[in-house]
């Protein structure tokens, strides 16, 4: 299933700098987009979401941008903190189904 | 903060045996889900459940799988006759509604089939 792609398997940034995680999708029916964070031996933890009627949603240090024309979304974390080190998944779904389609994840490492 | 709880955290079962994975969703949530993640692969949807019936299921969710909400708090996934390829992390999730509300996940059950 290639509907959702996170092309960077890993990302390393310095503490205090910006982390940018990217996600591309192919299904134009997706209208709700979520980001999850996952630590080892834990389940995915909901981070932030965006509806297709918006192009930006901000929550504290986390901002998600949606470019529907390019079928691309990104998660910005600023400033990055060592505790942000985790695997990040984008997981959209369409309004006619609650089924989340997960990307393969990007492992973020924030160095002190 | 309310959370989804799953038991057991690790289940080891002989191939061909039945296994039941248990979940307690967040109490005011109405939609329930099972996902699984085979080692090294993506998290993939299995089934969604609302109003005491399956609302959607994936191709993976064949006749060997079933779900049940036996009481007001538990949500279970049963695999009737396990296969080696059923070895995976199984995640339960719940949401307030089926649309535009985030799904909240438990920490998973690691199922190992021998």
XYZ file of N, CA and C in Angstrom:
678
model
N 0.855 -1.184 0.000
C 0.000 0.000 0.000
C 0.891 1.234 0.000
N 0.912 1.967 -1.106
C 1.809 3.115 -1.244
C 1.057 4.425 -1.181
N -0.107 4.455 -0.571
C -0.905 5.673 -0.547
C -0.248 6.781 0.267
N 0.556 6.399 1.268
C 1.188 7.373 2.151
C 2.674 7.055 2.222
N 3.486 8.066 1.932
C 4.929 7.860 1.929
C 5.628 8.898 2.803
N 6.502 8.403 3.642
C 7.414 9.270 4.373
C 8.801 8.881 3.878
N 9.338 9.700 3.012
C 10.524 9.292 2.254
C 11.819 9.339 3.049
N 11.819 10.026 4.172
C 13.030 10.075 4.992
C 12.889 9.100 6.139
N 13.658 8.012 6.137
C 13.547 7.056 7.243
C 14.051 7.632 8.559
N 14.978 8.602 8.465
C 15.531 9.157 9.693
C 15.922 10.613 9.492
N 15.990 11.317 10.624
C 16.344 12.736 10.634
C 17.054 13.021 11.947
N 18.150 13.751 11.858
C 18.892 14.115 13.058
C 19.052 15.629 13.104
N 18.675 16.242 14.236
C 18.784 17.699 14.383
C 19.370 18.028 15.748
N 19.915 19.233 15.868
C 20.432 19.706 17.146
C 19.297 20.270 17.988
N 19.427 20.080 19.276
C 18.466 20.661 20.212
C 18.337 22.161 19.947
N 17.086 22.637 19.961
C 16.833 24.052 19.762
C 16.573 24.438 18.311
N 16.964 23.548 17.382
C 16.745 23.848 15.965
C 15.373 23.331 15.538
N 15.026 23.606 14.294
C 13.739 23.150 13.771
C 13.862 21.737 13.199
N 12.856 20.915 13.453
C 12.742 19.600 12.806
C 11.595 19.684 11.814
N 11.820 19.209 10.610
C 10.770 19.191 9.589
C 10.617 17.767 9.078
N 9.436 17.219 9.296
C 9.142 15.859 8.848
C 8.104 15.935 7.733
N 8.326 15.182 6.696
C 7.500 15.286 5.506
C 6.701 14.022 5.226
N 5.584 14.222 4.529
C 4.696 13.105 4.208
C 4.012 13.411 2.879
N 4.005 12.462 1.983
C 3.318 12.604 0.704
C 2.228 11.550 0.593
N 1.134 11.907 -0.052
C 0.045 10.953 -0.211
C -0.481 11.004 -1.631
N -1.181 9.961 -2.013
C -1.692 9.889 -3.388
C -3.213 9.931 -3.450
N -3.879 9.566 -2.362
C -5.333 9.454 -2.375
C -5.988 10.815 -2.153
N -6.647 11.341 -3.176
C -7.265 12.669 -3.076
C -8.513 12.653 -2.188
N -8.952 11.468 -1.770
C -10.118 11.385 -0.874
C -9.746 11.647 0.587
N -8.470 11.619 0.896
C -8.061 11.905 2.279
C -8.474 13.328 2.630
N -9.110 13.487 3.803
C -9.509 14.832 4.199
C -9.224 15.137 5.664
N -8.582 14.213 6.339
C -8.206 14.445 7.739
C -6.858 13.793 7.936
N -5.917 14.567 8.424
C -4.521 14.122 8.455
C -4.002 14.220 9.884
N -3.425 13.147 10.368
C -2.949 13.102 11.745
C -1.459 12.779 11.769
N -0.811 13.296 12.793
C 0.571 12.915 13.091
C 0.597 12.211 14.450
N 1.332 11.113 14.484
C 1.511 10.363 15.711
C 3.005 10.268 16.004
N 3.300 10.196 17.292
C 4.663 9.987 17.768
C 4.691 8.634 18.465
N 5.764 7.905 18.272
C 5.837 6.572 18.895
C 7.207 6.360 19.516
N 7.186 6.034 20.803
C 8.403 5.609 21.497
C 8.465 4.085 21.464
N 9.657 3.505 21.598
C 9.773 2.044 21.644
C 8.907 1.443 22.743
N 8.293 0.319 22.449
C 7.474 -0.434 23.404
C 6.222 0.326 23.843
N 5.838 1.363 23.106
C 4.595 2.063 23.381
C 3.759 2.133 22.106
N 2.490 2.441 22.271
C 1.652 2.649 21.108
C 1.823 4.042 20.535
N 1.313 4.272 19.322
C 1.357 5.627 18.752
C 0.586 6.607 19.638
N 1.165 7.774 19.831
C 0.525 8.831 20.616
C 0.127 9.957 19.680
N -1.141 10.343 19.728
C -1.616 11.422 18.875
C -0.899 12.723 19.195
N -0.488 13.425 18.141
C 0.276 14.657 18.310
C -0.528 15.867 17.846
N -0.916 15.869 16.606
C -1.601 17.015 16.010
C -2.300 16.550 14.747
N -3.355 17.281 14.358
C -4.090 16.907 13.153
C -4.430 18.158 12.351
N -4.866 17.923 11.129
C -5.331 19.016 10.284
C -6.417 18.500 9.359
N -7.445 19.311 9.208
C -8.513 18.989 8.269
C -8.147 19.544 6.903
N -8.705 18.955 5.866
C -8.374 19.375 4.500
C -8.886 20.775 4.173
N -9.734 21.340 5.033
C -10.217 22.695 4.750
C -9.225 23.753 5.238
N -8.179 23.303 5.930
C -7.161 24.221 6.425
C -5.831 23.945 5.730
N -4.918 24.894 5.830
C -3.573 24.625 5.328
C -2.515 24.700 6.422
N -2.948 25.038 7.623
C -1.996 25.129 8.722
C -2.735 24.910 10.032
N -2.088 24.194 10.944
C -2.615 24.053 12.290
C -1.442 24.048 13.251
N -1.580 24.816 14.308
C -0.465 25.013 15.232
C -0.888 24.624 16.642
N 0.012 23.961 17.352
C -0.237 23.590 18.744
C 1.101 23.628 19.471
N 1.331 24.769 20.128
C 2.591 24.893 20.854
C 3.789 24.858 19.925
N 4.700 23.919 20.188
C 5.908 23.813 19.357
C 5.660 23.107 18.032
N 4.464 22.553 17.856
C 4.170 21.723 16.694
C 3.242 22.444 15.720
N 3.624 22.440 14.456
C 2.798 23.014 13.403
C 2.735 22.032 12.247
N 1.527 21.818 11.747
C 1.375 20.965 10.571
C 0.908 21.842 9.411
N 1.538 21.635 8.263
C 1.196 22.344 7.043
C 0.660 21.346 6.030
N -0.401 21.748 5.336
C -0.996 20.884 4.324
C -1.019 21.607 2.989
N -0.455 20.974 1.982
C -0.500 21.481 0.611
C -1.281 20.478 -0.222
N -2.587 20.738 -0.363
C -3.454 19.764 -1.036
C -3.088 19.602 -2.503
N -2.688 20.700 -3.122
C -2.331 20.629 -4.534
C -1.177 19.688 -4.777
N -0.209 19.723 -3.884
C 0.962 18.860 -4.014
C 0.769 17.534 -3.292
N -0.345 17.365 -2.620
C -0.603 16.165 -1.796
C 0.578 15.932 -0.838
N 0.868 16.955 -0.093
C 2.028 16.930 0.777
C 1.686 17.588 2.103
N 2.134 16.971 3.187
C 2.031 17.647 4.474
C 3.358 17.536 5.204
N 3.549 18.479 6.100
C 4.789 18.481 6.865
C 4.482 18.836 8.311
N 5.325 18.333 9.171
C 5.253 18.616 10.608
C 6.518 19.371 10.985
N 6.331 20.553 11.581
C 7.450 21.348 12.056
C 7.469 21.328 13.573
N 8.634 21.074 14.113
C 8.801 21.094 15.565
C 9.881 22.133 15.855
N 9.471 23.174 16.597
C 10.462 24.201 16.913
C 10.164 24.837 18.263
N 11.133 24.943 19.166
C 12.454 24.344 19.060
C 12.404 22.849 19.380
N 13.248 22.094 18.739
C 13.311 20.655 19.001
C 13.972 20.394 20.348
N 13.491 19.348 21.013
C 14.029 18.973 22.320
C 14.433 17.499 22.297
N 15.391 17.097 23.112
C 15.805 15.679 23.123
C 14.642 14.718 23.365
N 13.663 15.140 24.156
C 12.499 14.297 24.418
C 11.618 14.078 23.194
N 11.845 14.845 22.124
C 11.107 14.666 20.883
C 11.641 13.487 20.073
N 12.753 12.934 20.484
C 13.347 11.805 19.756
C 12.387 10.620 19.809
N 11.912 10.208 18.647
C 10.879 9.167 18.539
C 10.670 8.867 17.056
N 9.782 7.940 16.782
C 9.351 7.696 15.399
C 8.058 8.471 15.170
N 7.987 9.194 14.064
C 6.827 10.007 13.735
C 6.121 9.423 12.515
N 4.810 9.252 12.665
C 3.997 8.704 11.581
C 2.970 9.724 11.132
N 2.792 9.874 9.830
C 1.601 10.564 9.352
C 0.575 9.499 9.011
N -0.686 9.829 9.244
C -1.757 8.839 9.094
C -3.044 9.550 8.712
N -3.305 9.666 7.433
C -4.553 10.300 7.015
C -5.704 9.299 6.911
N -6.923 9.868 6.836
C -8.048 9.039 6.427
C -9.046 9.893 5.647
N -9.962 9.233 4.996
C -10.993 9.940 4.240
C -12.283 9.955 5.058
N -13.164 10.891 4.737
C -14.350 11.102 5.566
C -15.330 9.937 5.501
N -15.235 9.093 4.474
C -16.172 7.979 4.398
C -15.662 6.733 5.112
N -14.513 6.852 5.745
C -13.966 5.736 6.518
C -13.098 6.265 7.634
N -13.140 5.620 8.769
C -12.267 6.024 9.870
C -10.925 5.338 9.843
N -10.717 4.521 8.823
C -9.479 3.749 8.720
C -8.284 4.654 8.491
N -7.299 4.606 9.379
C -6.079 5.376 9.201
C -5.126 4.598 8.304
N -4.491 5.314 7.386
C -3.459 4.728 6.534
C -2.119 5.319 6.993
N -1.265 4.477 7.530
C -0.011 4.954 8.110
C 1.108 4.994 7.079
N 1.952 6.029 7.205
C 3.225 6.021 6.509
C 4.180 5.079 7.239
N 5.373 4.918 6.683
C 6.319 3.984 7.283
C 7.096 4.586 8.441
N 6.924 5.883 8.661
C 7.539 6.517 9.815
C 8.891 7.131 9.525
N 9.197 8.174 10.278
C 10.512 8.814 10.248
C 11.038 8.842 11.671
N 12.246 8.331 11.857
C 12.873 8.341 13.180
C 13.619 9.654 13.371
N 13.174 10.424 14.337
C 13.791 11.709 14.649
C 14.721 11.549 15.844
N 15.934 12.027 15.682
C 16.877 12.074 16.796
C 17.246 13.529 17.035
N 17.007 14.004 18.251
C 17.367 15.369 18.614
C 18.569 15.285 19.547
N 19.669 15.840 19.099
C 20.922 15.744 19.867
C 21.061 16.924 20.807
N 21.443 16.647 22.066
C 21.616 17.747 23.040
C 22.789 18.644 22.651
N -4.812 11.614 32.404
C -5.485 11.584 31.100
C -5.968 10.162 30.816
N -7.221 10.023 30.353
C -7.725 8.667 30.063
C -6.878 8.004 28.996
N -6.758 6.674 29.079
C -5.957 5.977 28.099
C -6.581 4.640 27.742
N -6.142 4.123 26.615
C -6.549 2.793 26.162
C -5.580 1.787 26.776
N -6.104 0.750 27.392
C -5.237 -0.263 27.992
C -5.417 -1.598 27.277
N -4.306 -2.298 27.103
C -4.326 -3.584 26.415
C -3.644 -4.645 27.258
N -4.241 -5.837 27.244
C -3.639 -6.975 27.932
C -3.763 -8.237 27.073
N -2.791 -9.155 27.160
C -1.516 -8.986 27.847
C -0.568 -8.125 27.027
N 0.574 -7.773 27.586
C 1.551 -7.013 26.817
C 2.293 -7.923 25.850
N 2.432 -9.201 26.223
C 3.095 -10.165 25.349
C 2.373 -11.500 25.458
N 2.063 -12.093 24.330
C 1.362 -13.373 24.272
C 2.147 -14.317 23.367
N 2.501 -15.471 23.921
C 3.190 -16.486 23.130
C 2.244 -17.672 22.978
N 2.017 -18.095 21.740
C 1.022 -19.130 21.460
C 1.553 -20.103 20.414
N 1.154 -21.350 20.540
C 1.503 -22.344 19.538
C 0.646 -22.155 18.291
N 1.242 -22.352 17.144
C 0.508 -22.275 15.882
C -0.726 -23.185 15.927
N -1.838 -22.666 15.439
C -3.073 -23.437 15.431
C -3.955 -23.206 16.644
N -3.392 -22.575 17.659
C -4.177 -22.280 18.864
C -4.959 -20.990 18.688
N -6.002 -20.885 19.511
C -6.802 -19.660 19.539
C -6.173 -18.664 20.500
N -6.288 -17.390 20.162
C -5.778 -16.358 21.058
C -6.789 -15.224 21.126
N -6.924 -14.645 22.305
C -7.804 -13.486 22.501
C -6.979 -12.339 23.053
N -7.008 -11.236 22.347
C -6.326 -10.014 22.797
C -7.383 -9.069 23.344
N -7.061 -8.463 24.464
C -8.070 -7.662 25.160
C -7.695 -6.189 25.212
N -8.722 -5.368 25.203
C -8.546 -3.918 25.173
C -9.663 -3.282 25.997
N -9.292 -2.250 26.738
C -10.289 -1.409 27.386
C -10.164 -0.027 26.777
N -11.102 0.358 25.916
C -11.024 1.677 25.276
C -11.314 2.789 26.289
N -11.115 4.017 25.866
C -11.454 5.173 26.696
C -12.968 5.208 26.873
N -13.418 5.510 28.080
C -14.794 5.205 28.474
C -15.868 5.922 27.658
N -15.664 7.132 27.228
C -16.725 7.827 26.501
C -16.573 7.703 24.986
N -15.656 6.856 24.541
C -15.456 6.681 23.110
C -16.441 5.667 22.539
N -16.810 5.911 21.277
C -17.840 5.090 20.656
C -17.311 4.222 19.512
N -16.133 4.558 19.006
C -15.568 3.845 17.862
C -14.325 3.117 18.326
N -14.166 1.887 17.861
C -13.066 1.047 18.311
C -12.389 0.411 17.102
N -11.077 0.225 17.233
C -10.280 -0.234 16.096
C -9.211 -1.218 16.565
N -8.841 -2.092 15.639
C -7.626 -2.891 15.791
C -6.719 -2.654 14.598
N -5.441 -2.482 14.903
C -4.388 -2.367 13.907
C -3.302 -3.372 14.276
N -2.451 -3.657 13.313
C -1.298 -4.483 13.659
C -0.057 -3.963 12.932
N 1.098 -4.297 13.479
C 2.359 -3.925 12.854
C 3.283 -5.134 12.894
N 3.486 -5.725 11.742
C 4.474 -6.784 11.615
C 5.856 -6.136 11.673
N 6.792 -6.809 12.296
C 8.128 -6.256 12.483
C 8.717 -5.737 11.169
N 9.103 -4.463 11.173
C 9.730 -3.868 9.995
C 8.753 -3.349 8.957
N 7.454 -3.496 9.235
C 6.459 -3.052 8.265
C 5.604 -1.917 8.836
N 4.709 -1.393 8.004
C 3.844 -0.298 8.432
C 2.773 -0.774 9.406
N 2.245 0.159 10.163
C 1.038 -0.114 10.945
C -0.115 -0.247 9.946
N -0.878 -1.336 10.065
C -1.959 -1.550 9.098
C -3.285 -1.809 9.802
N -4.324 -1.275 9.221
C -5.678 -1.363 9.752
C -6.210 -2.776 9.618
N -6.904 -3.236 10.659
C -7.588 -4.526 10.604
C -9.100 -4.347 10.544
N -9.655 -3.625 11.524
C -11.101 -3.594 11.646
C -11.534 -2.374 12.466
N -12.724 -1.875 12.154
C -13.345 -0.842 12.984
C -14.704 -1.336 13.447
N -15.150 -0.837 14.578
C -16.334 -1.386 15.257
C -17.101 -0.236 15.861
N -18.401 -0.208 15.577
C -19.253 0.856 16.118
C -20.656 0.306 16.314
N -21.260 0.688 17.414
C -22.647 0.307 17.678
C -22.830 -1.212 17.622
N -21.857 -1.895 18.192
C -21.880 -3.352 18.314
C -21.813 -4.121 17.004
N -21.265 -3.485 15.998
C -21.042 -4.230 14.777
C -19.822 -3.697 14.033
N -19.286 -4.543 13.177
C -18.130 -4.149 12.377
C -18.580 -3.118 11.352
N -17.872 -1.991 11.298
C -18.202 -0.974 10.309
C -17.293 -1.057 9.082
N -16.106 -1.564 9.270
C -15.194 -1.738 8.149
C -14.133 -2.767 8.524
N -13.678 -3.536 7.545
C -12.585 -4.469 7.806
C -11.673 -4.524 6.593
N -10.424 -4.892 6.841
C -9.458 -4.971 5.756
C -9.423 -6.403 5.211
N -8.645 -6.557 4.149
C -8.489 -7.897 3.542
C -7.836 -8.870 4.512
N -7.026 -8.328 5.433
C -6.337 -9.184 6.396
C -7.348 -9.848 7.324
N -8.395 -9.140 7.627
C -9.387 -9.572 8.622
C -10.290 -10.617 7.984
N -9.776 -11.853 7.920
C -10.557 -12.915 7.291
C -11.353 -13.677 8.347
N -11.872 -14.838 7.975
C -12.759 -15.602 8.862
C -12.065 -16.094 10.130
N -10.755 -16.045 10.151
C -10.032 -16.457 11.352
C -10.084 -15.399 12.453
N -10.461 -14.192 12.080
C -10.495 -13.078 13.017
C -11.936 -12.758 13.406
N -12.111 -12.338 14.641
C -13.410 -11.818 15.056
C -13.182 -10.788 16.162
N -14.137 -9.899 16.300
C -14.081 -8.895 17.371
C -15.393 -8.937 18.129
N -15.280 -8.494 19.382
C -16.463 -8.535 20.233
C -16.331 -7.457 21.299
N -17.477 -6.921 21.682
C -17.525 -6.032 22.834
C -18.446 -6.715 23.834
N -17.889 -7.612 24.649
C -18.724 -8.482 25.481
C -19.449 -7.763 26.609
N -18.942 -6.599 26.990
C -19.596 -5.832 28.050
C -19.372 -4.353 27.744
N -19.669 -3.486 28.699
C -19.574 -2.062 28.422
C -18.185 -1.500 28.393
N -17.173 -2.337 28.717
C -15.843 -1.758 28.787
C -14.809 -2.467 27.926
N -14.952 -3.758 27.687
C -13.911 -4.489 26.963
C -14.184 -4.580 25.473
N -13.096 -4.675 24.726
C -13.175 -4.862 23.271
C -12.102 -5.893 22.935
N -12.496 -7.009 22.356
C -11.546 -8.102 22.151
C -11.352 -8.435 20.682
N -10.159 -8.936 20.390
C -9.832 -9.467 19.073
C -9.478 -10.939 19.258
N -10.180 -11.807 18.536
C -9.912 -13.237 18.627
C -9.347 -13.721 17.298
N -8.297 -14.515 17.396
C -7.770 -15.208 16.215
C -7.995 -16.685 16.472
N -8.779 -17.323 15.629
C -9.245 -18.688 15.907
C -8.147 -19.733 15.810
N -7.412 -19.729 14.764
C -6.366 -20.721 14.542
C -5.142 -19.973 14.045
N -4.245 -19.674 14.970
C -3.134 -18.775 14.643
C -2.150 -19.394 13.662
N -1.567 -18.526 12.843
C -0.531 -18.909 11.888
C 0.751 -18.167 12.232
N 1.860 -18.648 11.733
C 3.141 -17.992 11.997
C 3.109 -16.531 11.582
N 2.450 -16.248 10.460
C 2.415 -14.877 9.944
C 1.515 -13.928 10.734
N 0.828 -14.463 11.756
C 0.052 -13.596 12.647
C 0.928 -12.940 13.705
N 2.184 -13.342 13.774
C 3.103 -12.719 14.732
C 3.263 -11.238 14.399
N 2.960 -10.389 15.368
C 2.962 -8.946 15.139
C 2.651 -8.236 16.454
N 2.778 -6.903 16.419
C 2.228 -6.057 17.490
C 0.791 -5.733 17.109
N -0.121 -5.925 18.020
C -1.521 -5.609 17.775
C -1.906 -4.418 18.648
N -2.403 -3.374 17.990
C -2.788 -2.159 18.691
C -4.297 -1.986 18.645
N -4.842 -1.662 19.783
C -6.246 -1.274 19.895
C -6.300 0.254 19.923
N -7.343 0.822 19.359
C -7.515 2.276 19.381
C -8.997 2.589 19.559
N -9.271 3.786 20.060
C -10.652 4.225 20.172
C -10.731 5.713 19.865
N -11.921 6.157 19.471
C -12.143 7.582 19.205
C -13.562 7.941 19.599
N -13.755 9.237 19.855
C -15.091 9.706 20.247
C -16.078 9.525 19.111
N -15.642 9.879 17.922
C -16.494 9.720 16.752
C -15.642 9.144 15.641
N -16.280 8.749 14.553
C -15.535 8.133 13.473
C -14.941 9.122 12.498
N -15.233 10.383 12.676
C -14.795 11.378 11.704
C -14.126 12.535 12.413
N -13.025 12.959 11.892
C -12.367 14.181 12.363
C -12.097 14.191 13.861
N -11.925 13.029 14.424
C -11.501 12.928 15.815
C -10.324 11.968 15.868
N -9.290 12.325 16.632
C -8.120 11.452 16.651
C -8.422 10.108 17.302
N -7.758 9.088 16.807
C -7.810 7.779 17.443
C -6.687 7.703 18.469
N -7.015 7.175 19.638
C -6.044 7.041 20.715
C -5.700 5.570 20.860
N -4.413 5.290 20.897
C -3.920 3.918 20.845
C -3.459 3.415 22.209
N -3.623 2.108 22.407
C -2.990 1.453 23.532
C -1.534 1.131 23.210
N -0.847 0.544 24.188
C 0.569 0.240 24.009
C 0.817 -1.081 23.281
N -0.242 -1.776 22.946
C -0.099 -2.941 22.103
C 0.101 -4.251 22.844
N -0.191 -5.331 22.132
C 0.131 -6.689 22.579
C 1.066 -7.286 21.549
N 2.211 -7.749 22.027
C 3.123 -8.437 21.109
C 2.717 -9.892 21.047
N 2.268 -10.348 19.891
C 1.843 -11.733 19.700
C 2.944 -12.498 18.985
N 3.414 -13.556 19.624
C 4.461 -14.404 19.045
C 3.886 -15.795 18.828
N 3.885 -16.262 17.594
C 3.364 -17.581 17.253
C 4.550 -18.519 17.014
N 4.536 -19.627 17.748
C 5.658 -20.576 17.648
C 5.296 -21.764 16.771
